[in-house]
Coordinates of C-alpha atoms in Angstrom, one line a residue:
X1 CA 28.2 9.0 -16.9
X2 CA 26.5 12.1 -15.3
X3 CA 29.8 12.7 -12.7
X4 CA 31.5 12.7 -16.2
X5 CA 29.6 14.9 -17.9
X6 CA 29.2 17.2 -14.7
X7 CA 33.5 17.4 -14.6
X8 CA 33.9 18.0 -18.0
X9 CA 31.1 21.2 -18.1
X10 CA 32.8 22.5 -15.1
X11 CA 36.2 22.5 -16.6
X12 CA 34.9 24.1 -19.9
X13 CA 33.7 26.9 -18.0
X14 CA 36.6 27.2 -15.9
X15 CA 39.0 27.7 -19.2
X16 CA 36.6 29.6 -20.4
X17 CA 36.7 32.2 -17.5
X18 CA 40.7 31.9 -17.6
X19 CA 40.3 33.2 -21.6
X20 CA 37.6 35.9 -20.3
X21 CA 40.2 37.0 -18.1
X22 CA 42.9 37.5 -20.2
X23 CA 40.9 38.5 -22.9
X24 CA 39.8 41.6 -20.3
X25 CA 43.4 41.7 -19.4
X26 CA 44.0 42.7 -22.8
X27 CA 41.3 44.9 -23.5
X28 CA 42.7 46.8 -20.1
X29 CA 45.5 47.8 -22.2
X30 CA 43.7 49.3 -24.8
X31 CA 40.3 50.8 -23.1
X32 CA 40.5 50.7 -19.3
X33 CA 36.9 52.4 -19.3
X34 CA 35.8 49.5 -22.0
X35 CA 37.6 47.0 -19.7
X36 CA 36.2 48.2 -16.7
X37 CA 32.4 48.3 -18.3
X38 CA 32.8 44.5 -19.3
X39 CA 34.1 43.5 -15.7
X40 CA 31.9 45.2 -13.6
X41 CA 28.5 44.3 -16.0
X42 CA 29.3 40.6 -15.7
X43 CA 29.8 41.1 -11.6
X44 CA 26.7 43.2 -12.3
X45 CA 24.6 40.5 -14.3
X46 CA 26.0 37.5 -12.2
X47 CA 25.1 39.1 -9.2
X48 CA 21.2 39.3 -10.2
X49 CA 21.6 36.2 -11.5
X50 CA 22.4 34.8 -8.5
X51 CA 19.8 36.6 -6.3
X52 CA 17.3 35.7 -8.5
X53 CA 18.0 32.3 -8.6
X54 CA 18.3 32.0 -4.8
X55 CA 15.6 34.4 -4.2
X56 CA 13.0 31.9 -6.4
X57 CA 13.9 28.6 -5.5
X58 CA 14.1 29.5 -1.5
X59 CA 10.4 28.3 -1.2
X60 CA 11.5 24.6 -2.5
X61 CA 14.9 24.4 -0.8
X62 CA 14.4 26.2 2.6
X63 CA 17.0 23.9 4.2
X64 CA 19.6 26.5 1.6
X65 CA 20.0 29.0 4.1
X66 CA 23.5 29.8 3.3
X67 CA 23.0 30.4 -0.1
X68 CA 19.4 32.0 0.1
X69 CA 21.1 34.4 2.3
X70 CA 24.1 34.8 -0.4
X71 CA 21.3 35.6 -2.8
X72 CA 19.7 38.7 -1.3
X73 CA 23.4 39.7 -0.4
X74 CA 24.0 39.7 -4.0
X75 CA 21.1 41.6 -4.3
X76 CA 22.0 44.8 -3.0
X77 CA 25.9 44.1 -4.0
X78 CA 24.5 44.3 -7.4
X79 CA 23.1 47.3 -7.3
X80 CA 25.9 48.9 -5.3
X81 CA 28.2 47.3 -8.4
X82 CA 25.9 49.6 -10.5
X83 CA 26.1 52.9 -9.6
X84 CA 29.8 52.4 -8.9
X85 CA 30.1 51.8 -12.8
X86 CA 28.2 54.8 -13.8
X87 CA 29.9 56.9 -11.9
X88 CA 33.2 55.5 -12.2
X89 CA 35.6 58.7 -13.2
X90 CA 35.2 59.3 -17.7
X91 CA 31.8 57.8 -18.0
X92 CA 30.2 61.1 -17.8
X93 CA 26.9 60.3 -15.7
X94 CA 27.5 62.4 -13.1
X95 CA 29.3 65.8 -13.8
X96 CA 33.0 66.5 -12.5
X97 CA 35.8 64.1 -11.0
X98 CA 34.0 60.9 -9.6
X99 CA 36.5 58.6 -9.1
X100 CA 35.8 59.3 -5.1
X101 CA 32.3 59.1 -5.5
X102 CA 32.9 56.0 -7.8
X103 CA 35.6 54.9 -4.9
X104 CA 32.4 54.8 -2.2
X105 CA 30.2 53.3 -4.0
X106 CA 33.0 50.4 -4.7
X107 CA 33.4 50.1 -1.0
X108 CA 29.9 50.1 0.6
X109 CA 29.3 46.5 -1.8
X110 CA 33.1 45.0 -0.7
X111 CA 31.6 45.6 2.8
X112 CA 28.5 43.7 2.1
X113 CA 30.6 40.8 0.7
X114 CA 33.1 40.7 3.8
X115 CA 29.9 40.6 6.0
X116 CA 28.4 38.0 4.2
X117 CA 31.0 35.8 3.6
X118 CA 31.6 36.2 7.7
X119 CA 28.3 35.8 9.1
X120 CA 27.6 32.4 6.5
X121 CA 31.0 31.1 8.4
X122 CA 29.2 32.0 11.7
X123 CA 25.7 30.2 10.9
X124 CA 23.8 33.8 11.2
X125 CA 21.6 33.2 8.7
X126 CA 19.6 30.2 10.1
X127 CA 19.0 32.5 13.0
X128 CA 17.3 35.7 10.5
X129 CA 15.3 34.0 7.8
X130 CA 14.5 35.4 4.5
X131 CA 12.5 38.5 5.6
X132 CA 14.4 39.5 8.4
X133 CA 17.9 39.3 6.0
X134 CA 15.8 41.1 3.3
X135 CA 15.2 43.7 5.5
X136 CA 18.5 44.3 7.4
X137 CA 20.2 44.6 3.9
X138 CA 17.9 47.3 2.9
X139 CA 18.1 49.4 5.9
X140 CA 22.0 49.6 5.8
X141 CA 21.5 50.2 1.8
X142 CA 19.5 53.0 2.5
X143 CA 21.8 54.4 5.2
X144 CA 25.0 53.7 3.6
X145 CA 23.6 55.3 0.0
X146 CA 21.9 58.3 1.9
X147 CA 25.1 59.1 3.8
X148 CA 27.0 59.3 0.2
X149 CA 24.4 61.3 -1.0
X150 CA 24.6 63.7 1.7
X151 CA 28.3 63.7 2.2
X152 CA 28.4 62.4 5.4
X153 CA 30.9 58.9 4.3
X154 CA 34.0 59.3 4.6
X155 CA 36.1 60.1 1.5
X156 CA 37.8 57.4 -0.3
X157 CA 40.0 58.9 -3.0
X158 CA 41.6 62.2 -3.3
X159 CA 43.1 63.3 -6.9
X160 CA 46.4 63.5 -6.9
X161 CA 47.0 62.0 -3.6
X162 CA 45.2 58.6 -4.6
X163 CA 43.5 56.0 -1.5
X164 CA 42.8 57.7 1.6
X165 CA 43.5 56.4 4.6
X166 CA 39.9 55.5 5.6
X167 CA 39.7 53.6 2.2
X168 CA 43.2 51.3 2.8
X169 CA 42.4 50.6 6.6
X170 CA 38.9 49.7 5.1
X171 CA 40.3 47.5 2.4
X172 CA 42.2 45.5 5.0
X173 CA 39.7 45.2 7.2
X174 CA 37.7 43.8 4.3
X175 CA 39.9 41.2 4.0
X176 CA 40.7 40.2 7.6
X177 CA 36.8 39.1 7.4
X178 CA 37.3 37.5 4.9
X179 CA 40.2 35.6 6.6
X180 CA 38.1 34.6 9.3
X181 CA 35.7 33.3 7.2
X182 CA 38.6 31.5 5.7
X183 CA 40.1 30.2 9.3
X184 CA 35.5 28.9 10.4
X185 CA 35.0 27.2 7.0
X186 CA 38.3 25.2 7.1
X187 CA 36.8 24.5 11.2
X188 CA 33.8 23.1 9.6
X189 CA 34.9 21.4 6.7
X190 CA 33.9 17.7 8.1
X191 CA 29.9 19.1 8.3
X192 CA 30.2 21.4 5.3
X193 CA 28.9 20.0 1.8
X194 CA 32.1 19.5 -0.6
X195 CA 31.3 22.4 -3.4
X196 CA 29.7 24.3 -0.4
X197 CA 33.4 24.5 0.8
X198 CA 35.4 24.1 -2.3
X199 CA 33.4 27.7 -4.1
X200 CA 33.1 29.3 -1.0
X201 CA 37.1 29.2 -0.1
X202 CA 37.7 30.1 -3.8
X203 CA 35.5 33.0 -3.5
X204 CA 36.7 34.0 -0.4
X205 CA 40.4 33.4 -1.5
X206 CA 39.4 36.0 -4.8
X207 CA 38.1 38.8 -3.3
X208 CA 40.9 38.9 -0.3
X209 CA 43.3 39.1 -3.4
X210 CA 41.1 41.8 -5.1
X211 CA 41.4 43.6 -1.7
X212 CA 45.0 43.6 -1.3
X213 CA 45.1 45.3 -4.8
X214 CA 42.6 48.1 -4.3
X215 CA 44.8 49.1 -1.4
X216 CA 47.7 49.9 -3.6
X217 CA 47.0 51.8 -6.6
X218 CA 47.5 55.2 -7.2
X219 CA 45.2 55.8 -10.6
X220 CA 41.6 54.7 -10.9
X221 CA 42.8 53.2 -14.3
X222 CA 46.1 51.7 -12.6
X223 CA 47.3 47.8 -12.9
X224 CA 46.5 47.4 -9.7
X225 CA 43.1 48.3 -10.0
X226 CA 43.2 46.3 -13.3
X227 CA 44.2 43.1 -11.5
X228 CA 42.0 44.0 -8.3
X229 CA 38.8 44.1 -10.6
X230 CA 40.1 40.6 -12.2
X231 CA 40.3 38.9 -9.2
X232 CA 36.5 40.4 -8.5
X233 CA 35.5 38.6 -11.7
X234 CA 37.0 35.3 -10.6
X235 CA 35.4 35.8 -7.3
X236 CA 31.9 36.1 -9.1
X237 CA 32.5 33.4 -11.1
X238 CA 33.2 31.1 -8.3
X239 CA 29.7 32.3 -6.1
X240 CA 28.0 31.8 -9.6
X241 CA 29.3 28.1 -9.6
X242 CA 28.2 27.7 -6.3
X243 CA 24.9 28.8 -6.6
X244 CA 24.2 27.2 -10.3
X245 CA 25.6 23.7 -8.8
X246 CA 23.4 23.9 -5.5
X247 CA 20.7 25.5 -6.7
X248 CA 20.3 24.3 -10.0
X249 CA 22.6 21.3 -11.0
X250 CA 22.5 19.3 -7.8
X251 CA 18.6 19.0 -7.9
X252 CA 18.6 18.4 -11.7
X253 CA 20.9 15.7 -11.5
X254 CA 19.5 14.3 -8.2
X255 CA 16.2 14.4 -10.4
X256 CA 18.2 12.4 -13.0
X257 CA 19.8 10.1 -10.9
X258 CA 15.9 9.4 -9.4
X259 CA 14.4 9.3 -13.0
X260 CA 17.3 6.4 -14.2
X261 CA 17.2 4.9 -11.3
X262 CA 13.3 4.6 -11.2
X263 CA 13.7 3.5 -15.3
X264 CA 15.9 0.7 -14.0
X265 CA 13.3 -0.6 -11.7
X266 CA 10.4 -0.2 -14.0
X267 CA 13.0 -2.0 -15.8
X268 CA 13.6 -4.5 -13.6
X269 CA 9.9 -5.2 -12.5
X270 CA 8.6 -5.0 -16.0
X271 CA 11.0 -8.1 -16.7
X272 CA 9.8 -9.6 -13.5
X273 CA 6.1 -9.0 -14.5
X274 CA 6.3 -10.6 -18.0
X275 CA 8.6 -13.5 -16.2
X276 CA 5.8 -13.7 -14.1
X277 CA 3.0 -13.4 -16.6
X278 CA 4.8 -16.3 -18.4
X279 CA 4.6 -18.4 -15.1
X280 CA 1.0 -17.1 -14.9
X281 CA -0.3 -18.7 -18.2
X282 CA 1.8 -22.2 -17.8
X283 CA 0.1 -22.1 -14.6
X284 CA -3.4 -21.3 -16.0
X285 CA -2.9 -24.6 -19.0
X286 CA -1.5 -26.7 -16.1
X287 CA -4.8 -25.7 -14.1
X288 CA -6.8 -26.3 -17.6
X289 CA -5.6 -29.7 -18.0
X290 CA -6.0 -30.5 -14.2
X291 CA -9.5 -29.6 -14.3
X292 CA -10.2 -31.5 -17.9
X293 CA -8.9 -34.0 -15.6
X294 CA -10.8 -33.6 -12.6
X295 CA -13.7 -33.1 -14.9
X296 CA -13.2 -36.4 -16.1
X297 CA -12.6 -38.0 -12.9
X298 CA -15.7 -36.3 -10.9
X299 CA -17.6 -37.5 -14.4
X300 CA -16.2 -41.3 -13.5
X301 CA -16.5 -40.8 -10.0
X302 CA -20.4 -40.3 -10.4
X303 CA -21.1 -42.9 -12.9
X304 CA -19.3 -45.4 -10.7
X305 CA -20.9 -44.0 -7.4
X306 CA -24.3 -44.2 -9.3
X307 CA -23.7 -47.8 -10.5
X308 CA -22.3 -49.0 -7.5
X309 CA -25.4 -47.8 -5.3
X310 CA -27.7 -49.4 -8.0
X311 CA -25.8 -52.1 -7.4
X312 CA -26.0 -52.7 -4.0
X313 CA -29.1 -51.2 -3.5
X314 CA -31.2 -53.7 -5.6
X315 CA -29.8 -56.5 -3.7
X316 CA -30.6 -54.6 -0.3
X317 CA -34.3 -53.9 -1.3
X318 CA -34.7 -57.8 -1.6
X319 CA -33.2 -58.5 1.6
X320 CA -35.5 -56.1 3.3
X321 CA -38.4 -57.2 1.5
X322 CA -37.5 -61.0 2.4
X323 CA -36.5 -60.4 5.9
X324 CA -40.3 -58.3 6.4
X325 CA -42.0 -61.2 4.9
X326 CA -40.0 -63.5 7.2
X327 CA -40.9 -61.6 10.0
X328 CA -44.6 -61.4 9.1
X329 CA -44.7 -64.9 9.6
X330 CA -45.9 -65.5 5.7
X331 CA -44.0 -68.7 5.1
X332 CA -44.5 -70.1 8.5
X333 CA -44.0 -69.0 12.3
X334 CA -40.8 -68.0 14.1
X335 CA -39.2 -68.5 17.6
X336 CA -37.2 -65.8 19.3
X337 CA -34.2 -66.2 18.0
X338 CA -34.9 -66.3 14.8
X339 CA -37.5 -63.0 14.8
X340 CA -34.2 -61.8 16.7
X341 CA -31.8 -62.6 13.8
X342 CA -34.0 -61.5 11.3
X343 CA -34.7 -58.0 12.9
X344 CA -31.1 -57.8 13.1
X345 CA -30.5 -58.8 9.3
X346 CA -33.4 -56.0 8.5
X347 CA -32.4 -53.2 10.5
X348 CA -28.7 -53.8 9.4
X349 CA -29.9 -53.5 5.8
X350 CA -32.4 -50.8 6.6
X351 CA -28.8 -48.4 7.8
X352 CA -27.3 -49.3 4.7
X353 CA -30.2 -48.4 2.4
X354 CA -29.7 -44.6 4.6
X355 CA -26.2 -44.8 3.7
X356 CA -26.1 -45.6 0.0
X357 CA -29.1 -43.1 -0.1
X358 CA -26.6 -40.3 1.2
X359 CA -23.8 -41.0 -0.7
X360 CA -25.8 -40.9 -4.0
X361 CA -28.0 -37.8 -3.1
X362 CA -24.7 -36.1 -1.8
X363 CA -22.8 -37.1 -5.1
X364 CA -26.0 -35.9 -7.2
X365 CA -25.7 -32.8 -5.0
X366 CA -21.7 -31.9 -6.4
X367 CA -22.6 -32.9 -9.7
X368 CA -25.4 -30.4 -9.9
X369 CA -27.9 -33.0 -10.6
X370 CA -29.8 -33.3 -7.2
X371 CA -33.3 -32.7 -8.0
X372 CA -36.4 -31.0 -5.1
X373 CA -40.0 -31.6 -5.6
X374 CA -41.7 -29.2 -3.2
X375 CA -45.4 -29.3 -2.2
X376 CA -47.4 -28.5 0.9
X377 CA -46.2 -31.0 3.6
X378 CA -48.2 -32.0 6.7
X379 CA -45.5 -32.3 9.3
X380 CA -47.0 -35.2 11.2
X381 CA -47.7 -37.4 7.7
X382 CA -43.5 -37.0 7.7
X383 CA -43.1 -38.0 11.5
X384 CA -45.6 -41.3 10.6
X385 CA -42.9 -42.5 8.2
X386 CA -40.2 -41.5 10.1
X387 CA -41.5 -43.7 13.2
X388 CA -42.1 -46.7 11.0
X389 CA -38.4 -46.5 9.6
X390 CA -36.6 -45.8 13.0
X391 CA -38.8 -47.4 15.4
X392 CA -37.4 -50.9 14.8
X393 CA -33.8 -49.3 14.7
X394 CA -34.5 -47.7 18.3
X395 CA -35.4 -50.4 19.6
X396 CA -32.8 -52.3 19.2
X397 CA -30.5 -50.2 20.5
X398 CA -32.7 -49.7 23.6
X399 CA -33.6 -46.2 23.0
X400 CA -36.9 -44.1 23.9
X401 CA -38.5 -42.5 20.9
X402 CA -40.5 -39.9 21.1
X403 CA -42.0 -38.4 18.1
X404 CA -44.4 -35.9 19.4
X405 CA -47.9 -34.8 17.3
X406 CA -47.2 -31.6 15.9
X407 CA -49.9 -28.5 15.4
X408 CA -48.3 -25.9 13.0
X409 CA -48.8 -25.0 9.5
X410 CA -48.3 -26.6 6.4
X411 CA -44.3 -26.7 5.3
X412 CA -43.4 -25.9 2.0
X413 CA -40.7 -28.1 0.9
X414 CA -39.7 -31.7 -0.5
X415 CA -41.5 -34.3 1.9
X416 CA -38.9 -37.0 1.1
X417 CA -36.0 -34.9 1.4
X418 CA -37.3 -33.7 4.8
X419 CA -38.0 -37.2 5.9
X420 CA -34.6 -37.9 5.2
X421 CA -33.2 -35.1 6.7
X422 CA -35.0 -36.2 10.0
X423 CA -34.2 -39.9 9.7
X424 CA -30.2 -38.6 9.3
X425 CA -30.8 -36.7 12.2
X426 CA -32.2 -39.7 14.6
X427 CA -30.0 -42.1 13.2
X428 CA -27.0 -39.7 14.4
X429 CA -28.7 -39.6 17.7
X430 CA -28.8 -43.4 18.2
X431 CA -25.0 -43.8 17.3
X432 CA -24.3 -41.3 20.2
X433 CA -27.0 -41.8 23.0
X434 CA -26.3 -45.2 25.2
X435 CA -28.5 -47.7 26.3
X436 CA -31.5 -46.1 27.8
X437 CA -31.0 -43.0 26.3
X438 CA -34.1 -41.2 24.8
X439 CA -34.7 -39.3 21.6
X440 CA -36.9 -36.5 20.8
X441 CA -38.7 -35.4 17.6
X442 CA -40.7 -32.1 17.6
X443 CA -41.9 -29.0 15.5
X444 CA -42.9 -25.8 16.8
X445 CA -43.0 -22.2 14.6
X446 CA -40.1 -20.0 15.4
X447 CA -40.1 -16.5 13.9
X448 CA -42.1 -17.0 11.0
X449 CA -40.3 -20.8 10.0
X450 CA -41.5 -24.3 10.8
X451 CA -38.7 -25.8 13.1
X452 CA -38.3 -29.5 13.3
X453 CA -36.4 -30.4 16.5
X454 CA -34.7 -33.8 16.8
X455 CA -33.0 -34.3 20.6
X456 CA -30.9 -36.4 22.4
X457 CA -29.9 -37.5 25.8
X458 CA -26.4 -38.6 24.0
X459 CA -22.7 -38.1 24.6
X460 CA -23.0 -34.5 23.2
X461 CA -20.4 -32.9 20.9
X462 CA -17.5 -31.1 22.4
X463 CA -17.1 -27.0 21.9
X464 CA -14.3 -27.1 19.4
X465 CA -16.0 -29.5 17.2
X466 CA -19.3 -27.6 16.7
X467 CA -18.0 -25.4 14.3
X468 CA -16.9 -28.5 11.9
X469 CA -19.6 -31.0 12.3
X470 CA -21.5 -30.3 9.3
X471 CA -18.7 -30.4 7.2
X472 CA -18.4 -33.5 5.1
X473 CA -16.4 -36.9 6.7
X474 CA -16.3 -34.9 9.4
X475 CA -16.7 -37.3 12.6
X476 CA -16.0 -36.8 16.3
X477 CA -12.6 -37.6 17.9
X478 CA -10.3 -40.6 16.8
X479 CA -11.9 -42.5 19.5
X480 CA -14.9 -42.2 18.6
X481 CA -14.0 -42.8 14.6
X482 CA -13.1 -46.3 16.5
X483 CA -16.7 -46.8 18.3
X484 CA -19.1 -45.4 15.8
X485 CA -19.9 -46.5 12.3
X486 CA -20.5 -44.1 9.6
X487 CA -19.3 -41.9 7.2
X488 CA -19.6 -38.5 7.8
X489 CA -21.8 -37.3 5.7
X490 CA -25.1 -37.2 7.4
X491 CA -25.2 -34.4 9.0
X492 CA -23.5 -32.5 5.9
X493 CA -26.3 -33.8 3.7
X494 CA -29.0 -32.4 6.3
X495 CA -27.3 -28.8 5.8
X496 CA -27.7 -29.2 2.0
X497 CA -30.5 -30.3 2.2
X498 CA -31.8 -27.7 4.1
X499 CA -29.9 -24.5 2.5
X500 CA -32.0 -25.8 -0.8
X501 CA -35.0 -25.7 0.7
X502 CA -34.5 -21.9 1.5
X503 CA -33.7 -23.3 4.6
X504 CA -31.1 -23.8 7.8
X505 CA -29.9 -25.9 10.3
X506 CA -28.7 -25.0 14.1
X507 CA -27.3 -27.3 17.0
X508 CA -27.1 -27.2 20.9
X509 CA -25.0 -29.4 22.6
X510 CA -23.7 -30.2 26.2
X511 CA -21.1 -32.4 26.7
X512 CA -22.9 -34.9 29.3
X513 CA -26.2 -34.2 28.7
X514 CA -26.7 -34.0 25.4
X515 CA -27.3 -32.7 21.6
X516 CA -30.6 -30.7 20.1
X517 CA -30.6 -30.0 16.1
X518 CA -32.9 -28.1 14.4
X519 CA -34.1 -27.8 11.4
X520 CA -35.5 -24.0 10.0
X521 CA -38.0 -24.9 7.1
X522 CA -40.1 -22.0 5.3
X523 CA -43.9 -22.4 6.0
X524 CA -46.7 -22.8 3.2
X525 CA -48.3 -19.7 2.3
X526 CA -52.3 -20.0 1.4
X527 CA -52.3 -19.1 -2.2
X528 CA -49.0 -21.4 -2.8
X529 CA -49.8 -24.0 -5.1
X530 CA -47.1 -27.1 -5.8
X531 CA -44.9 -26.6 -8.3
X532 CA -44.8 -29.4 -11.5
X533 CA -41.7 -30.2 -12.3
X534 CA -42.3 -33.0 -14.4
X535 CA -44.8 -30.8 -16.7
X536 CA -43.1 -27.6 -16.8
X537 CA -39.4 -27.3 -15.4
X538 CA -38.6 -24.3 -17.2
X539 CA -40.9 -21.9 -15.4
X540 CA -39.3 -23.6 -11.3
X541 CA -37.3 -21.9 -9.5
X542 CA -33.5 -22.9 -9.9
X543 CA -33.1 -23.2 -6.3
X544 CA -35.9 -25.8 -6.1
X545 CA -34.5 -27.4 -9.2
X546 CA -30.4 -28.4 -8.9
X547 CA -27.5 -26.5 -7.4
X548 CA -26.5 -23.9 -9.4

């Protein structure tokens, strides 16, 4: 659509030139002083027009040399055009016969074109620059226009005898620049932009044409010198082209090229963005019903989790309870085997009780429902507990335990959820320690918190498993998924656990000698009373209270 556009301007201003001309050609007829006016004003006005646009849009398109330096050419050409109009011979400016006068002030600007045109061919300009090109037109100006002033140029036109010699061989000279230029811009027309070479041959073409005339007429007002200053007009015309399609057109359009081509993407991605927005919201009532789903299901999951540990756990509770009685001897004595098999039966049922206990604290935990009770805790009332549970346990499986008296502060935390942070811990230890093996349990005060150590003399835990182990059903290798019983959830429950209590947990382990955990529990300050949370829930903290 533009290239259309941009063709049918440029015809429409070519006929338009072509009526110009003959319209001039007319007026010649009837006014050669009128005619020559309206030709030499527009070389005048087009000239100006073309150094200033050159001149002020240098700064944005310095890679323009060519025409940049066509621009101040036009410059001084301009004003050379001028005073050879005003003093052209019957305009009355300057008093007597001025046609020489006129005739040197015609030829000083054709020299400036011939120059130009040659030293563009040649690639001067990106040697000079702006300034320096400014500079060097200005100094020959001065020269050339002092040396008519003073008398020193050579004449040019002699009434009655017409072009002087000087002025013809001048002329031709003019035009064997030209011709050069010609000859270095058909060389370079593989490198040369398309209306770069196109105007510049046309212009160049012109004004050798225009020469050729102003070396044959006889009369100022002549049809030579008619058709000479038509040819100049053309040649104008075609530098104005040049200049208003490089300078002006070419970035507009480039501009307007960038500005559809940038609507077309905005386009384009706007279409994409609402295609994608449309994905986006059957993604988000997908996700909606998925988690209505999952709601449901984590709902289900709990309630059967939660009945299904009530139900085994009642059952368990009597066979503990039975199996202690048994083993007390309360409904008659026992041989060996039998206080064997029942201490079997009973720790057997005592690991399961752990078990069901994690599962149900850990699915309280996701649910939001897991409830802390903290108090002041005397350490060593938890290790008492904690030796009665796992004592039997470690026994059986011919392990050393060693739960040492502790001297440090109160703790302030949930005493049950300690204990069973510490039982987790020791039953881990016995399902990784062999026979002979010994277990640990201390607390020391490190760095302002209570820590509760629990150690081993087990298997210890391999360097690229550390990272994972309290994450939940995480276990060991699949070998050892094969020797040991559990579920993985332990030691995930003893981080929980402990993060709630405004806690932590850390391990050390060695593979061969063995593992250390340690549990990082905030100590009782003296003016900390126990919080109530059966009397008055809404003034404990929501950490204490469920996960939020």
């Amino acid at each position: 659509m533009l290239k259309r556009l941009r063709a049918d301007a440029s015809t429409a201003r070519f006929a338009l030139i072509v009526v110009a001309l003959l319209i001039l050609a007319g007026v010649s007829t009837r006014n050669y002083l009128l005619f020559h006016v309206i030709a030499e004003l527009f070389s005048i006005i087009v000239a100006f027009g073309i150094a200033a646009i050159a001149l002020h849009t240098r700064h944005y398109s310095p890679q323009d040399e060519k025409l940049n330096f066509l621009g101040i050419a036009y410059f001084f050409i301009a004003i050379f055009d001028l005073f050879h109009t005003i003093a052209y011979n019957g305009m009355g400016v300057f008093p007597g016969n001025t046609a020489n006068l006129a005739t040197q002030l015609w030829l000083i600007p054709r020299y400036f074109e011939g120059l130009t045109f040659l030293l563009i061919t040649l690639d001067v300009p990106r040697k000079l620059g702006a300034k320096k090109t400014f500079a060097g037109f200005l100094v020959v100006s001065l020269l050339a226009g002092s040396a008519v002033y003073a008398g020193f140029f050579p004449d040019c036109f002699l009434p009655g005898s017409g072009l002087t010699t000087f002025k013809i061989l001048s002329e031709y000279l003019i035009a064997a620049m030209l011709l050069v230029a010609v000859l270095l811009l058909q060389k370079k027309r593989a490198i040369l932009d398309a209306n770069m070479y196109k105007y510049m041959m046309l212009a160049c073409g012109s004004t050798i044409i225009s020469e050729l005339h102003f070396t044959a007429y006889v009369s100022v007002y002549g049809t030579a010198n008619m058709l000479g200053h038509l040819w100049k007009v053309a040649s104008f015309y075609f530098i104005y082209e040049l200049i208003i399609r490089k300078k002006l057109l070419e970035p507009y359009e480039r501009w307007a090229d960038l500005y559809q081509n940038l609507e077309r993407k905005v386009a384009t991605r706007t279409r994409e963005l609402e295609a994608a927005n449309l994905r986006l919201r059957e993604g988000q009532r997908v996700l909606k019903q998925l988690n209505r789903k999952l709601s449901e299901n984590n709902r289900l999951k709990s309630e059967f989790m939660a009945t299904v540990t009530h139900e085994l756990r009642t059952p368990l509770t009597a066979i503990v309870a039975f199996c202690e009685l048994l083993l007390d001897e309360a409904v008659g004595p026992l041989n060996e085997e039998q206080r064997e098999n029942l201490m079997d039966i009973n720790i057997s049922a005592q690991q399961l009780m752990i078990l069901i206990s994690d599962i149900l604290d850990m699915n309280k935990y996701e649910a939001g429902r897991l409830r802390l009770y903290p108090e002041k805790v005397e350490i060593n009332d938890v290790f008492t507990i904690v030796r009665r549970t796992m004592l039997p346990i470690t026994r059986q499986h011919k392990l050393d335990l060693q739960i040492k008296q502790a001297d440090i502060p109160l703790i302030f935390g949930d005493p049950e959820r300690i204990r069973q942070m510490i039982v987790n811990l020791i039953s881990n230890a016995v399902k990784f320690t062999p026979e002979g093996g010994r277990i640990e349990v201390s607390a020391t005060v490190e760095n302002g918190q209570a820590a509760i150590s629990v150690k081993d003399t087990g298997e210890g835990i391999a360097p690229d498993l550390l990272p994972h182990i309290f994450e939940k059903f995480r276990q060991g290798d699949s070998s050892l998924k094969r020797r040991r019983s559990g579920t993985g959830l332990g030691l995930a429950l003893v981080k929980t656990l402990a993060e709630l209590q405004h806690g932590s947990v850390a391990v050390k382990s060695e593979v061969g000698v063995g593992t250390e955990f340690i549990i990082y529990l905030p100590l009782a300050s003296e003016d900390q009373d126990d919080y109530d949370y059966l009397e008055d829930l809404d003034q404990t903290p929501s950490f204490w209270f469920e996960k939020l």
